[in-house]
Short mmCIF file of C-alpha atoms in Angstrom, two decimals:
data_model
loop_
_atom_site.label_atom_id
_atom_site.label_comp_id
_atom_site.label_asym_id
_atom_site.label_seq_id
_atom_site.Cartn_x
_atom_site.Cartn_y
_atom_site.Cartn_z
CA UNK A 1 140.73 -121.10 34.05
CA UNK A 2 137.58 -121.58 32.06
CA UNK A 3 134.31 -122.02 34.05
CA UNK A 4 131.07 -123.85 32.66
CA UNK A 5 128.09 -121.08 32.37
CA UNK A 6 125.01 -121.56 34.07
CA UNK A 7 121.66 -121.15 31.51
CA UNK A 8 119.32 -118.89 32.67
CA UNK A 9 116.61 -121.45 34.07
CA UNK A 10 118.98 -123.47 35.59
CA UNK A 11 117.94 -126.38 33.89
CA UNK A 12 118.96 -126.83 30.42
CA UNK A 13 116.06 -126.53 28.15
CA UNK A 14 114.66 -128.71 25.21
CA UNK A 15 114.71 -127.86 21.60
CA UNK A 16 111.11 -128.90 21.37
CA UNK A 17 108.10 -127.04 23.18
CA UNK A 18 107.17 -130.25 25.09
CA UNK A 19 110.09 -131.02 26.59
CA UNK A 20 110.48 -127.34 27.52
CA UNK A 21 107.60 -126.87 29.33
CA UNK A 22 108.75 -130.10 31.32
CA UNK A 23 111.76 -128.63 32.34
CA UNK A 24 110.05 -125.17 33.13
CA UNK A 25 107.43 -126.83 34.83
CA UNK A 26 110.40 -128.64 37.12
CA UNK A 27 112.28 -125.22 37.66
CA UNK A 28 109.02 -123.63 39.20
CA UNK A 29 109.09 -126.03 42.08
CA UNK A 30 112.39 -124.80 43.00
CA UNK A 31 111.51 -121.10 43.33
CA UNK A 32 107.79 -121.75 44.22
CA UNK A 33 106.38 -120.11 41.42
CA UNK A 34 103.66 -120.64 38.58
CA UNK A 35 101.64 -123.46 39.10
CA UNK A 36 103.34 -124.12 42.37
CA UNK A 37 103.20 -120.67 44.19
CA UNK A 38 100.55 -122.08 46.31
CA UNK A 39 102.16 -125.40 47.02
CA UNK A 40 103.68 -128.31 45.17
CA UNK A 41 101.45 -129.27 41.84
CA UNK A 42 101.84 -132.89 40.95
CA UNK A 43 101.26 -133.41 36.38
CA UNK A 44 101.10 -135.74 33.60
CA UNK A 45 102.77 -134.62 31.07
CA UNK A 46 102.99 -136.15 27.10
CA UNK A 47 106.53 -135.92 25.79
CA UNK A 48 107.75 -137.31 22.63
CA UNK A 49 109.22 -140.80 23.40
CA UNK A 50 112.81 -139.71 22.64
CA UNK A 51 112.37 -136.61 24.84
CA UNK A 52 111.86 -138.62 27.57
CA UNK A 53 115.43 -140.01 28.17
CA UNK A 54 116.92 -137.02 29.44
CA UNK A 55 114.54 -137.07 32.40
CA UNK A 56 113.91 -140.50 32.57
CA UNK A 57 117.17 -142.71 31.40
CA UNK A 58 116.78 -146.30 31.78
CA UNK A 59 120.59 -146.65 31.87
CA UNK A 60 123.28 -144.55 33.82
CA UNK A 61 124.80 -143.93 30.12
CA UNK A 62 122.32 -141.32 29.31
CA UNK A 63 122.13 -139.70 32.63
CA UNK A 64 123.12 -136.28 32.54
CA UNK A 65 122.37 -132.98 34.63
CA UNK A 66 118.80 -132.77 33.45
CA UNK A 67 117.51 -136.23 34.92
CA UNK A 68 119.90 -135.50 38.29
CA UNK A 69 117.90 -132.17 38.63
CA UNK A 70 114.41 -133.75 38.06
CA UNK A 71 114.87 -136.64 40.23
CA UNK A 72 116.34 -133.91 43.65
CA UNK A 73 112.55 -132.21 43.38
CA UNK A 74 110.38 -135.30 41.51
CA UNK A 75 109.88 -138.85 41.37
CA UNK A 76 108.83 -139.59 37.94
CA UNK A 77 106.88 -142.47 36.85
CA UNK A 78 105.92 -143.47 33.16
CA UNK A 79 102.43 -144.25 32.72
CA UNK A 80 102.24 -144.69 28.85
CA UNK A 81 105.32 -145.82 26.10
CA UNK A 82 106.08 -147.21 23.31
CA UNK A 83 108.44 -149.41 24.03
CA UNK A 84 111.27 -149.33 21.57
CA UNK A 85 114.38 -150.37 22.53
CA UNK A 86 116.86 -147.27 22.48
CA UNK A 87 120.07 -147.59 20.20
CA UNK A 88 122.41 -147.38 23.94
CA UNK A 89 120.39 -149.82 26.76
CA UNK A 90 122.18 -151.69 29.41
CA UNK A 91 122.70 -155.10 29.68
CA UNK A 92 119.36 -158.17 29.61
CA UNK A 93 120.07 -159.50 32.88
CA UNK A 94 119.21 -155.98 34.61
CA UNK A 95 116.22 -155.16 32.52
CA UNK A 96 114.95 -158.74 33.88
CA UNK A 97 115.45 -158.37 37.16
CA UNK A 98 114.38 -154.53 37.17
CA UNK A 99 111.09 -156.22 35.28
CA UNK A 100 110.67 -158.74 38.66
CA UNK A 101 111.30 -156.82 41.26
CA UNK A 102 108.29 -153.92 39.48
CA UNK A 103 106.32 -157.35 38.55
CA UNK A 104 106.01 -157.72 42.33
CA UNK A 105 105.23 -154.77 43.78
CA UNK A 106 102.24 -154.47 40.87
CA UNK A 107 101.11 -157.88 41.89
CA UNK A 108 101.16 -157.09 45.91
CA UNK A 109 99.58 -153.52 44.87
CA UNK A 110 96.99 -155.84 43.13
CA UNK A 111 97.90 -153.78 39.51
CA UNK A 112 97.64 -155.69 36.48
CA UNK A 113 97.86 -154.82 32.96
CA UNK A 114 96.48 -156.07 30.16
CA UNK A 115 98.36 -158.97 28.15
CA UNK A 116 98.00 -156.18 24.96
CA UNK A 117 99.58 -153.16 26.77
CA UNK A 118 102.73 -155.44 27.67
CA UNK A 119 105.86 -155.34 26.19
CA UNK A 120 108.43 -158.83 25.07
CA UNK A 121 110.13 -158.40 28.97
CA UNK A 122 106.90 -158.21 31.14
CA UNK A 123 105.10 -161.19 28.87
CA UNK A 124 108.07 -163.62 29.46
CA UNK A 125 108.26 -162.19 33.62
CA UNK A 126 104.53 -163.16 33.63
CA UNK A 127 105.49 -166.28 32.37
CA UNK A 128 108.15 -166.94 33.79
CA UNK A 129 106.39 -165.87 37.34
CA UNK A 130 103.22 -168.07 36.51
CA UNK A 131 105.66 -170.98 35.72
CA UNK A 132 107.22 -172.49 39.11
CA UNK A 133 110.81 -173.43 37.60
CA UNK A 134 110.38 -171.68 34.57
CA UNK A 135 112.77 -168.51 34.09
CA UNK A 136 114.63 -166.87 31.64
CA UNK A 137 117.85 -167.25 30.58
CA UNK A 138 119.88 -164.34 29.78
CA UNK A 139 123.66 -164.18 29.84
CA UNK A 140 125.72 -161.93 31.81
CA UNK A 141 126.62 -159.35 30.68
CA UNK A 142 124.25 -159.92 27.51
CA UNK A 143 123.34 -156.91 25.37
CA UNK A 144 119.65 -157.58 22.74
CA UNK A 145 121.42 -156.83 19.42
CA UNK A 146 118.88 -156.76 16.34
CA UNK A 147 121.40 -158.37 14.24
CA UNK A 148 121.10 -161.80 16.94
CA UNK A 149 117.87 -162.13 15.73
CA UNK A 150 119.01 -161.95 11.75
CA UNK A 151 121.53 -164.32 12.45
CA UNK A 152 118.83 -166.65 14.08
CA UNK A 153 116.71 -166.49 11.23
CA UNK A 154 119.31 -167.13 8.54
CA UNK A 155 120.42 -170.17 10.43
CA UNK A 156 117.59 -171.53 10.57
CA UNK A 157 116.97 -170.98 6.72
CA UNK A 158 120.21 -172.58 6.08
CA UNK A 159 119.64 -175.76 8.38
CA UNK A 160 116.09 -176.21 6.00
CA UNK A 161 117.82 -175.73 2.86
CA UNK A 162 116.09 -172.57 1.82
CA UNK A 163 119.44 -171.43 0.38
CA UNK A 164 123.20 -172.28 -0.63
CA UNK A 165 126.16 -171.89 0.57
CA UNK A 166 127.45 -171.21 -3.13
CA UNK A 167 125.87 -169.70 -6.25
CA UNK A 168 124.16 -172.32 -8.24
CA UNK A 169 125.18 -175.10 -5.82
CA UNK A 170 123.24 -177.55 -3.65
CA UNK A 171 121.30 -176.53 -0.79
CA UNK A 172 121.62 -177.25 2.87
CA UNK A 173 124.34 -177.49 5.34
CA UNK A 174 125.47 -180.88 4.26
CA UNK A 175 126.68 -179.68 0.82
CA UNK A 176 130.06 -181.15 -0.51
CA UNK A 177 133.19 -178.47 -0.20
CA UNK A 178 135.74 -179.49 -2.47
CA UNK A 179 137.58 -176.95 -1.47
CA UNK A 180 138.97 -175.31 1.93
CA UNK A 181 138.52 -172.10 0.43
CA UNK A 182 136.35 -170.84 -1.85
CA UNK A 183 136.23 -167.40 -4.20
CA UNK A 184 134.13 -164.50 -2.34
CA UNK A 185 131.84 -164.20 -5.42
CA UNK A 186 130.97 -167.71 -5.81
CA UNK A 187 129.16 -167.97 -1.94
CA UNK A 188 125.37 -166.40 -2.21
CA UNK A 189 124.55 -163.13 -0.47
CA UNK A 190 122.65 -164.90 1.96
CA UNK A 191 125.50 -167.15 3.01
CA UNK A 192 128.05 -164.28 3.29
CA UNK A 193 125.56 -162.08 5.43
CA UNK A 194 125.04 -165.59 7.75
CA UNK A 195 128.87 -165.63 7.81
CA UNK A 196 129.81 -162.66 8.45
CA UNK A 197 127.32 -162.78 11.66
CA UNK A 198 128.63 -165.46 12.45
CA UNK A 199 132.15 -163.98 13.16
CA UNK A 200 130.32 -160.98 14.81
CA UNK A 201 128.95 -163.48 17.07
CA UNK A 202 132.27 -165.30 17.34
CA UNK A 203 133.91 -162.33 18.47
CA UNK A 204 131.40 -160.37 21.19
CA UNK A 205 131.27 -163.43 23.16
CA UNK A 206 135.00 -163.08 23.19
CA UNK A 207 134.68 -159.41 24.21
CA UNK A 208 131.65 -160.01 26.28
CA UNK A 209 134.27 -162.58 28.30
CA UNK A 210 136.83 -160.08 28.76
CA UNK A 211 134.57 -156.99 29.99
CA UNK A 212 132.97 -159.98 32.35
CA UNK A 213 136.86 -160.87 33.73
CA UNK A 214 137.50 -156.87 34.62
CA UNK A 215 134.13 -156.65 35.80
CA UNK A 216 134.43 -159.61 38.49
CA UNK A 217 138.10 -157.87 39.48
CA UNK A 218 135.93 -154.55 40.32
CA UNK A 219 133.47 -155.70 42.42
CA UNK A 220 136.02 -157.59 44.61
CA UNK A 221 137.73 -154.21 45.23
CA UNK A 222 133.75 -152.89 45.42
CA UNK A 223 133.31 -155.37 48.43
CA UNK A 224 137.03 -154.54 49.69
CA UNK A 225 135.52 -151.45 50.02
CA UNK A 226 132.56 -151.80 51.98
CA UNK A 227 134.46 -154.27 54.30
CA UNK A 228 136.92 -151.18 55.49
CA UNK A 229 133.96 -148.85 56.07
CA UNK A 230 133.78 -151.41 59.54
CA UNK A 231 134.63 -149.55 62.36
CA UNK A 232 135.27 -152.50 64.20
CA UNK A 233 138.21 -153.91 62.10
CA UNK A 234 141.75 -154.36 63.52
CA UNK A 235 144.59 -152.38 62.40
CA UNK A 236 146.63 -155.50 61.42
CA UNK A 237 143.03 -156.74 58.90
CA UNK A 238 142.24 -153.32 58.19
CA UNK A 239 146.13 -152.77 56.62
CA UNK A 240 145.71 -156.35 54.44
CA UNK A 241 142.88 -155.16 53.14
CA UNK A 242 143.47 -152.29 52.19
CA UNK A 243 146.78 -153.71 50.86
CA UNK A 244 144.88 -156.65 48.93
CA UNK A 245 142.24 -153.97 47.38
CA UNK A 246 145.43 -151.81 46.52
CA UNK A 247 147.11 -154.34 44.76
CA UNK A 248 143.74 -155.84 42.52
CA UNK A 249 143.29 -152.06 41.81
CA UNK A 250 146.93 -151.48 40.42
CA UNK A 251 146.17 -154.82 38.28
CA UNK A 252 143.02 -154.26 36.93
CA UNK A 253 144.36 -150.22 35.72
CA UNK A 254 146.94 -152.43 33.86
CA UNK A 255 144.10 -154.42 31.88
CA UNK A 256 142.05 -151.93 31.14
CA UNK A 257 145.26 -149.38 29.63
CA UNK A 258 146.62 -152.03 27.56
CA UNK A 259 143.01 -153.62 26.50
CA UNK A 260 140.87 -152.12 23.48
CA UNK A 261 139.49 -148.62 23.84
CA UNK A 262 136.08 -150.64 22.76
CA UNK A 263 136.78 -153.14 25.65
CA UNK A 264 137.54 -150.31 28.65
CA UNK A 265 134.65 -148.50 27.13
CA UNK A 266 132.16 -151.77 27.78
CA UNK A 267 133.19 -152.14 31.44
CA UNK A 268 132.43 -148.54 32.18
CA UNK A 269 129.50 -148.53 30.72
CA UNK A 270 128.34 -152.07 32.30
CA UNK A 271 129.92 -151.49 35.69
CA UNK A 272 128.70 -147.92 35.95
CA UNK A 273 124.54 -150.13 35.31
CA UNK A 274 125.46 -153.15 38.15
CA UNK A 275 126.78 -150.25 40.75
CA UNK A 276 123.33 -148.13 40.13
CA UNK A 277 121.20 -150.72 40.49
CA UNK A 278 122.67 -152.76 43.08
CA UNK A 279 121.93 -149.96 45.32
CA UNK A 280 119.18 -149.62 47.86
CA UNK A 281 117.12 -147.79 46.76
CA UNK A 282 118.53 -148.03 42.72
CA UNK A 283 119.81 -144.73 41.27
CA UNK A 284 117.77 -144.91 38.43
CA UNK A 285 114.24 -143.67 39.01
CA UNK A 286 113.35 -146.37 36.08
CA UNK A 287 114.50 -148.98 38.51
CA UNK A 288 112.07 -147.43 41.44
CA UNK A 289 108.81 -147.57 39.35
CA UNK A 290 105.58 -148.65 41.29
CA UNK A 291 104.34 -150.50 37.86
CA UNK A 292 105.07 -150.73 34.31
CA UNK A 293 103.69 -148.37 31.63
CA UNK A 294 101.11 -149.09 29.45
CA UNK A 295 102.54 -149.87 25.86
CA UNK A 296 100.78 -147.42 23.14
CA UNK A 297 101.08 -148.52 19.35
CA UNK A 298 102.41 -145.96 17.11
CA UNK A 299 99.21 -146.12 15.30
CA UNK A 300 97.05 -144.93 18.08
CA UNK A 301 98.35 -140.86 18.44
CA UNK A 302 97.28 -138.67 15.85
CA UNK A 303 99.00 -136.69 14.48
CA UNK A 304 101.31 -140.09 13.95
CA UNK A 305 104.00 -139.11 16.65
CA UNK A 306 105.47 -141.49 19.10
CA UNK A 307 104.26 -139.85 22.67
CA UNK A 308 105.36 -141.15 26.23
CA UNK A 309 103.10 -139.97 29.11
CA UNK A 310 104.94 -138.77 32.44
CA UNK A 311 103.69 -138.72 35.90
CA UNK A 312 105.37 -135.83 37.58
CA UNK A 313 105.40 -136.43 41.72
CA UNK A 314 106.95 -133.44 43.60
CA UNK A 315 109.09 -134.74 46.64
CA UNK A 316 106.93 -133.15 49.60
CA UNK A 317 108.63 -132.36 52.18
CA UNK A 318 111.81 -131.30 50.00
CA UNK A 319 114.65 -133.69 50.69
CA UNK A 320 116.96 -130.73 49.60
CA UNK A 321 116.32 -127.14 50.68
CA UNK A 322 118.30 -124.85 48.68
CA UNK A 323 118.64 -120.81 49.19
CA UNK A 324 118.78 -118.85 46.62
CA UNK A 325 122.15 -118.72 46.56
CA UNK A 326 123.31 -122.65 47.20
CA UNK A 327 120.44 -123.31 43.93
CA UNK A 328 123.02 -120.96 42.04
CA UNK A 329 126.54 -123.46 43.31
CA UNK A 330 123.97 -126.57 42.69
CA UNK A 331 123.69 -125.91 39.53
CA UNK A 332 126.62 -124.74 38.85
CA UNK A 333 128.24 -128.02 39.61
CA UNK A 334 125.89 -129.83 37.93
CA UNK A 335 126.79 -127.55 34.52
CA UNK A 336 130.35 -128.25 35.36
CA UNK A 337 130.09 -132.03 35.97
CA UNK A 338 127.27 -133.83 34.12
CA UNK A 339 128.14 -132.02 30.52
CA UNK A 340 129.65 -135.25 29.53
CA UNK A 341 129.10 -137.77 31.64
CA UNK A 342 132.30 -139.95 30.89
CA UNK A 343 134.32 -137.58 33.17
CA UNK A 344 135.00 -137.92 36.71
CA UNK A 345 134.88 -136.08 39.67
CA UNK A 346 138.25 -135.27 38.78
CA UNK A 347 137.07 -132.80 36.95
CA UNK A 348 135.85 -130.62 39.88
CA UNK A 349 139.35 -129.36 39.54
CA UNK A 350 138.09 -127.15 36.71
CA UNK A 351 135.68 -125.65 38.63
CA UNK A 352 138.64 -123.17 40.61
CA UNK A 353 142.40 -123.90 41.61
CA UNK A 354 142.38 -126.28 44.69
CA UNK A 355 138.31 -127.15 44.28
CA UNK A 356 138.28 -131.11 44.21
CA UNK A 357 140.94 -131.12 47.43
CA UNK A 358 138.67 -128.91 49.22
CA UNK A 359 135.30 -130.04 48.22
CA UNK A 360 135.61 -133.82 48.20
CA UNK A 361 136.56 -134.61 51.69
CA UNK A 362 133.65 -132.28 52.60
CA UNK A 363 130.91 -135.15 51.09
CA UNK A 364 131.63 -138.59 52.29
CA UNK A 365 129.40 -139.96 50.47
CA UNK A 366 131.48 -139.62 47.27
CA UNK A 367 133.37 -142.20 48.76
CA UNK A 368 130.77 -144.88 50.22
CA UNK A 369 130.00 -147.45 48.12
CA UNK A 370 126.98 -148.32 50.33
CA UNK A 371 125.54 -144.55 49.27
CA UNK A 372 126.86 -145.14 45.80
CA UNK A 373 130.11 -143.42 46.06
CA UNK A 374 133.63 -144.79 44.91
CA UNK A 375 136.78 -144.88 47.50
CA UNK A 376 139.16 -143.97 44.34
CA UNK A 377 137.39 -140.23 43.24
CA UNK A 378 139.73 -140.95 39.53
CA UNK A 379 137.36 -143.97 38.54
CA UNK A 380 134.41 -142.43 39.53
CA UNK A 381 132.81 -141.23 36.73
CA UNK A 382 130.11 -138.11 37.06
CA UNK A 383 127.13 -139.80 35.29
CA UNK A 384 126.91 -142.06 39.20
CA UNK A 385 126.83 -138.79 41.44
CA UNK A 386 123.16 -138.82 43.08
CA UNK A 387 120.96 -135.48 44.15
CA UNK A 388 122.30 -136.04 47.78
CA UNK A 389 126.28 -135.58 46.53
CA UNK A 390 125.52 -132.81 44.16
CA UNK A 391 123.38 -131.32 47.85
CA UNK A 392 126.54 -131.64 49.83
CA UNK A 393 128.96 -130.37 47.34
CA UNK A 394 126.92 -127.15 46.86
CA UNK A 395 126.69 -126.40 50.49
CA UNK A 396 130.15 -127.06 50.63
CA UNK A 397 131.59 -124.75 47.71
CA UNK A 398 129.02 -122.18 50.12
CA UNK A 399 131.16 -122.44 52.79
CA UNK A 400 134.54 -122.65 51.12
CA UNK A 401 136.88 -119.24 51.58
CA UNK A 402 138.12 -119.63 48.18
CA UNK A 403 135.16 -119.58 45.86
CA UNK A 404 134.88 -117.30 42.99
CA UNK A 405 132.29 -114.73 43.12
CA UNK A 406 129.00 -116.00 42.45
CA UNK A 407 129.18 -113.26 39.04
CA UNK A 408 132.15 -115.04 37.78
CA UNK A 409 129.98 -118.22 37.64
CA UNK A 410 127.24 -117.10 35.75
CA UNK A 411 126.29 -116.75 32.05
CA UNK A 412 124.87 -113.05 30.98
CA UNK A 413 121.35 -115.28 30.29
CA UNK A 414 121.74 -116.11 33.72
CA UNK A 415 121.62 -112.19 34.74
CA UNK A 416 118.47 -111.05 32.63
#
């Protein structure tokens, strides 16, 4: 069976030299060498703004085995950004409330930035904040979409009669149609652009309504969940619940196999977010940011690049001794598992004959939702797993009697 080979740092290194020395600078903290043979070294560090992500995702989409390995030895904060809104970002409503809850803390730290050095979300939380009953609205389950913003805009043009509905025609939206239908090449560009947003519109709420449905069915087998992990429950509850989560579960598998691939792929990717950051403390180190960065304009680095600054913080004392050896399995797993970030733990099956039976009941926390675990392993998808699972499944692969030899799970980079 094919095994996933380890790179020879451990930690998968950047194509650029920035991002590289990041990553090096992390893997010397493990073996207490370079800067850190005399101790733990805390650094800034500038990294190009889309370098950043792998260490520092700001949704559970983009997490992969590089920001799980930073985040078991560091606590990274940004201190300067841009601010551009990445192409994959989760859902308004969390950014909002992640904004609030930092919004606090900075304002019972006594931190505050300047009005210029904010971005769109912390202006309208600092409204919003200075403003008793003022908040702001955002949908659930809302995703910022550039082309919103067009279709605002066109509206608005067509509402003041700044164009026609048809070529040469009247203007406004109180025009005459003479007809129900009308040939494609006789509407204006304008008005077929503001139309065809307007069925894009039309048809993401109905999406957006869907995802929301399978979402709500989750988290009552989420809270099922939680309820059985009661010690104190009877057999007779403890058997109807676990028969009532049993039975939403076999339901909700049936939506999501005979639903759109695009449909099953938005409840992952939203329900994967509300799990993360529902937890206490949130999975994302984003989420667990003393203060907001300072927003940089792409016109003030020269040479003209678009830098982020990081605030490497070592974790001191180590929440995760490793031996040599065990920092060989941890990786290992993380190689095998976070590679694509869809899978699930399933996939630990790949790892050696008989792995994910063994392994799994060794970590209980892969199956407590309080620690951000899942009671069903096949819907838990790797991308969730936090530094303390990845811990316990490397200590337990350690001590399991069937393990392949530790040369068997390395790379010839690894040996040099």
């Amino acid at each position: 069976m094919a095994r996933a080979k380890l790179p020879y740092s451990g930690i998968a290194s950047g194509s650029k030299t920035s991002h590289f020395r990041a990553l090096s600078f992390v893997n010397a903290l493990r073996k207490g060498t370079e800067l850190h043979s005399q101790g733990p070294i805390r650094m800034l560090m500038w990294l190009a703004e889309a370098e950043k992500t792998s260490i520092l995702p700001r949704t559970v989409a983009l997490r992969r085995k590089t920001a799980l390995q930073v985040e078991t030895y560091f606590h990274v904060e940004e201190i300067v950004g841009i601010g551009k809104r990445l192409q994959v970002h989760r859902e308004d409503r969390l950014e909002y409330e992640s904004g609030r809850a930092v919004a606090h803390r900075m304002e019972k730290a006594g931190i505050d930035i300047p009005s210029h050095r904010q971005d769109e979300v912390q202006k309208e939380i600092q409204k919003a904040m200075s403003s008793p009953g003022v908040d702001v609205p955002i949908a659930a389950a809302e995703l910022s979409r550039d082309w919103k913003k067009e279709l605002q805009q066109l509206q608005e043009e067509f509402d003041q009669g700044k164009f026609s509905q048809f070529e040469g025609g009247p203007v406004g939206p109180n025009e005459v149609r003479r007809y129900k239908s009308y040939p494609r090449n006789g509407l204006t560009a304008k008005y077929l652009r503001l139309r065809e947003l307007r069925h894009n519109r039309k048809d993401t709420s109905k999406q957006l309504a869907e995802v929301e449905g399978l979402l709500q069915e989750e988290a009552k087998i989420d809270r099922l969940d939680d309820q059985l992990l009661h010690l104190d429950l009877d057999p007779e509850a403890r058997s109807a619940k676990i028969i009532k989560r049993d039975r939403i579960a076999s339901s909700l598998q049936a939506s999501l196999e005979n639903t759109q691939p695009k449909i099953a792929a938005r409840f992952n990717f939203l329900g994967d977010d509300r799990r993360a950051f529902a937890l206490e403390p949130p999975l994302l180190m984003w989420d667990r940011r003393g203060a907001e960065p300072l927003m940089a304009q792409d016109d003030e680095f020269f040479p003209n690049h678009n830098l982020a600054l990081l605030d490497f913080q070592p974790r001191v004392p180590l929440q995760y001794p490793l031996t040599a050896t065990q920092t060989i399995y941890f990786d290992y797993i993380c190689q095998l598992l976070l590679n694509n970030g869809n899978q699930t733990v399933k996939n630990l099956a790949h790892a050696a004959p008989g792995a994910f039976e063994a392994l799994t009941p060794q970590v209980p926390a892969l199956r407590d939702p309080r620690k951000g675990g899942r009671f069903n392993l096949e819907n838990f998808r790797v991308r969730n797993l936090t530094p303390e699972m990845v811990y316990e499944l490397a200590l337990a692969w350690e001590k399991w009697p069937f393990r392949p030899p530790i040369s068997d799970l390395m790379g010839e980079a690894f040996l040099r």
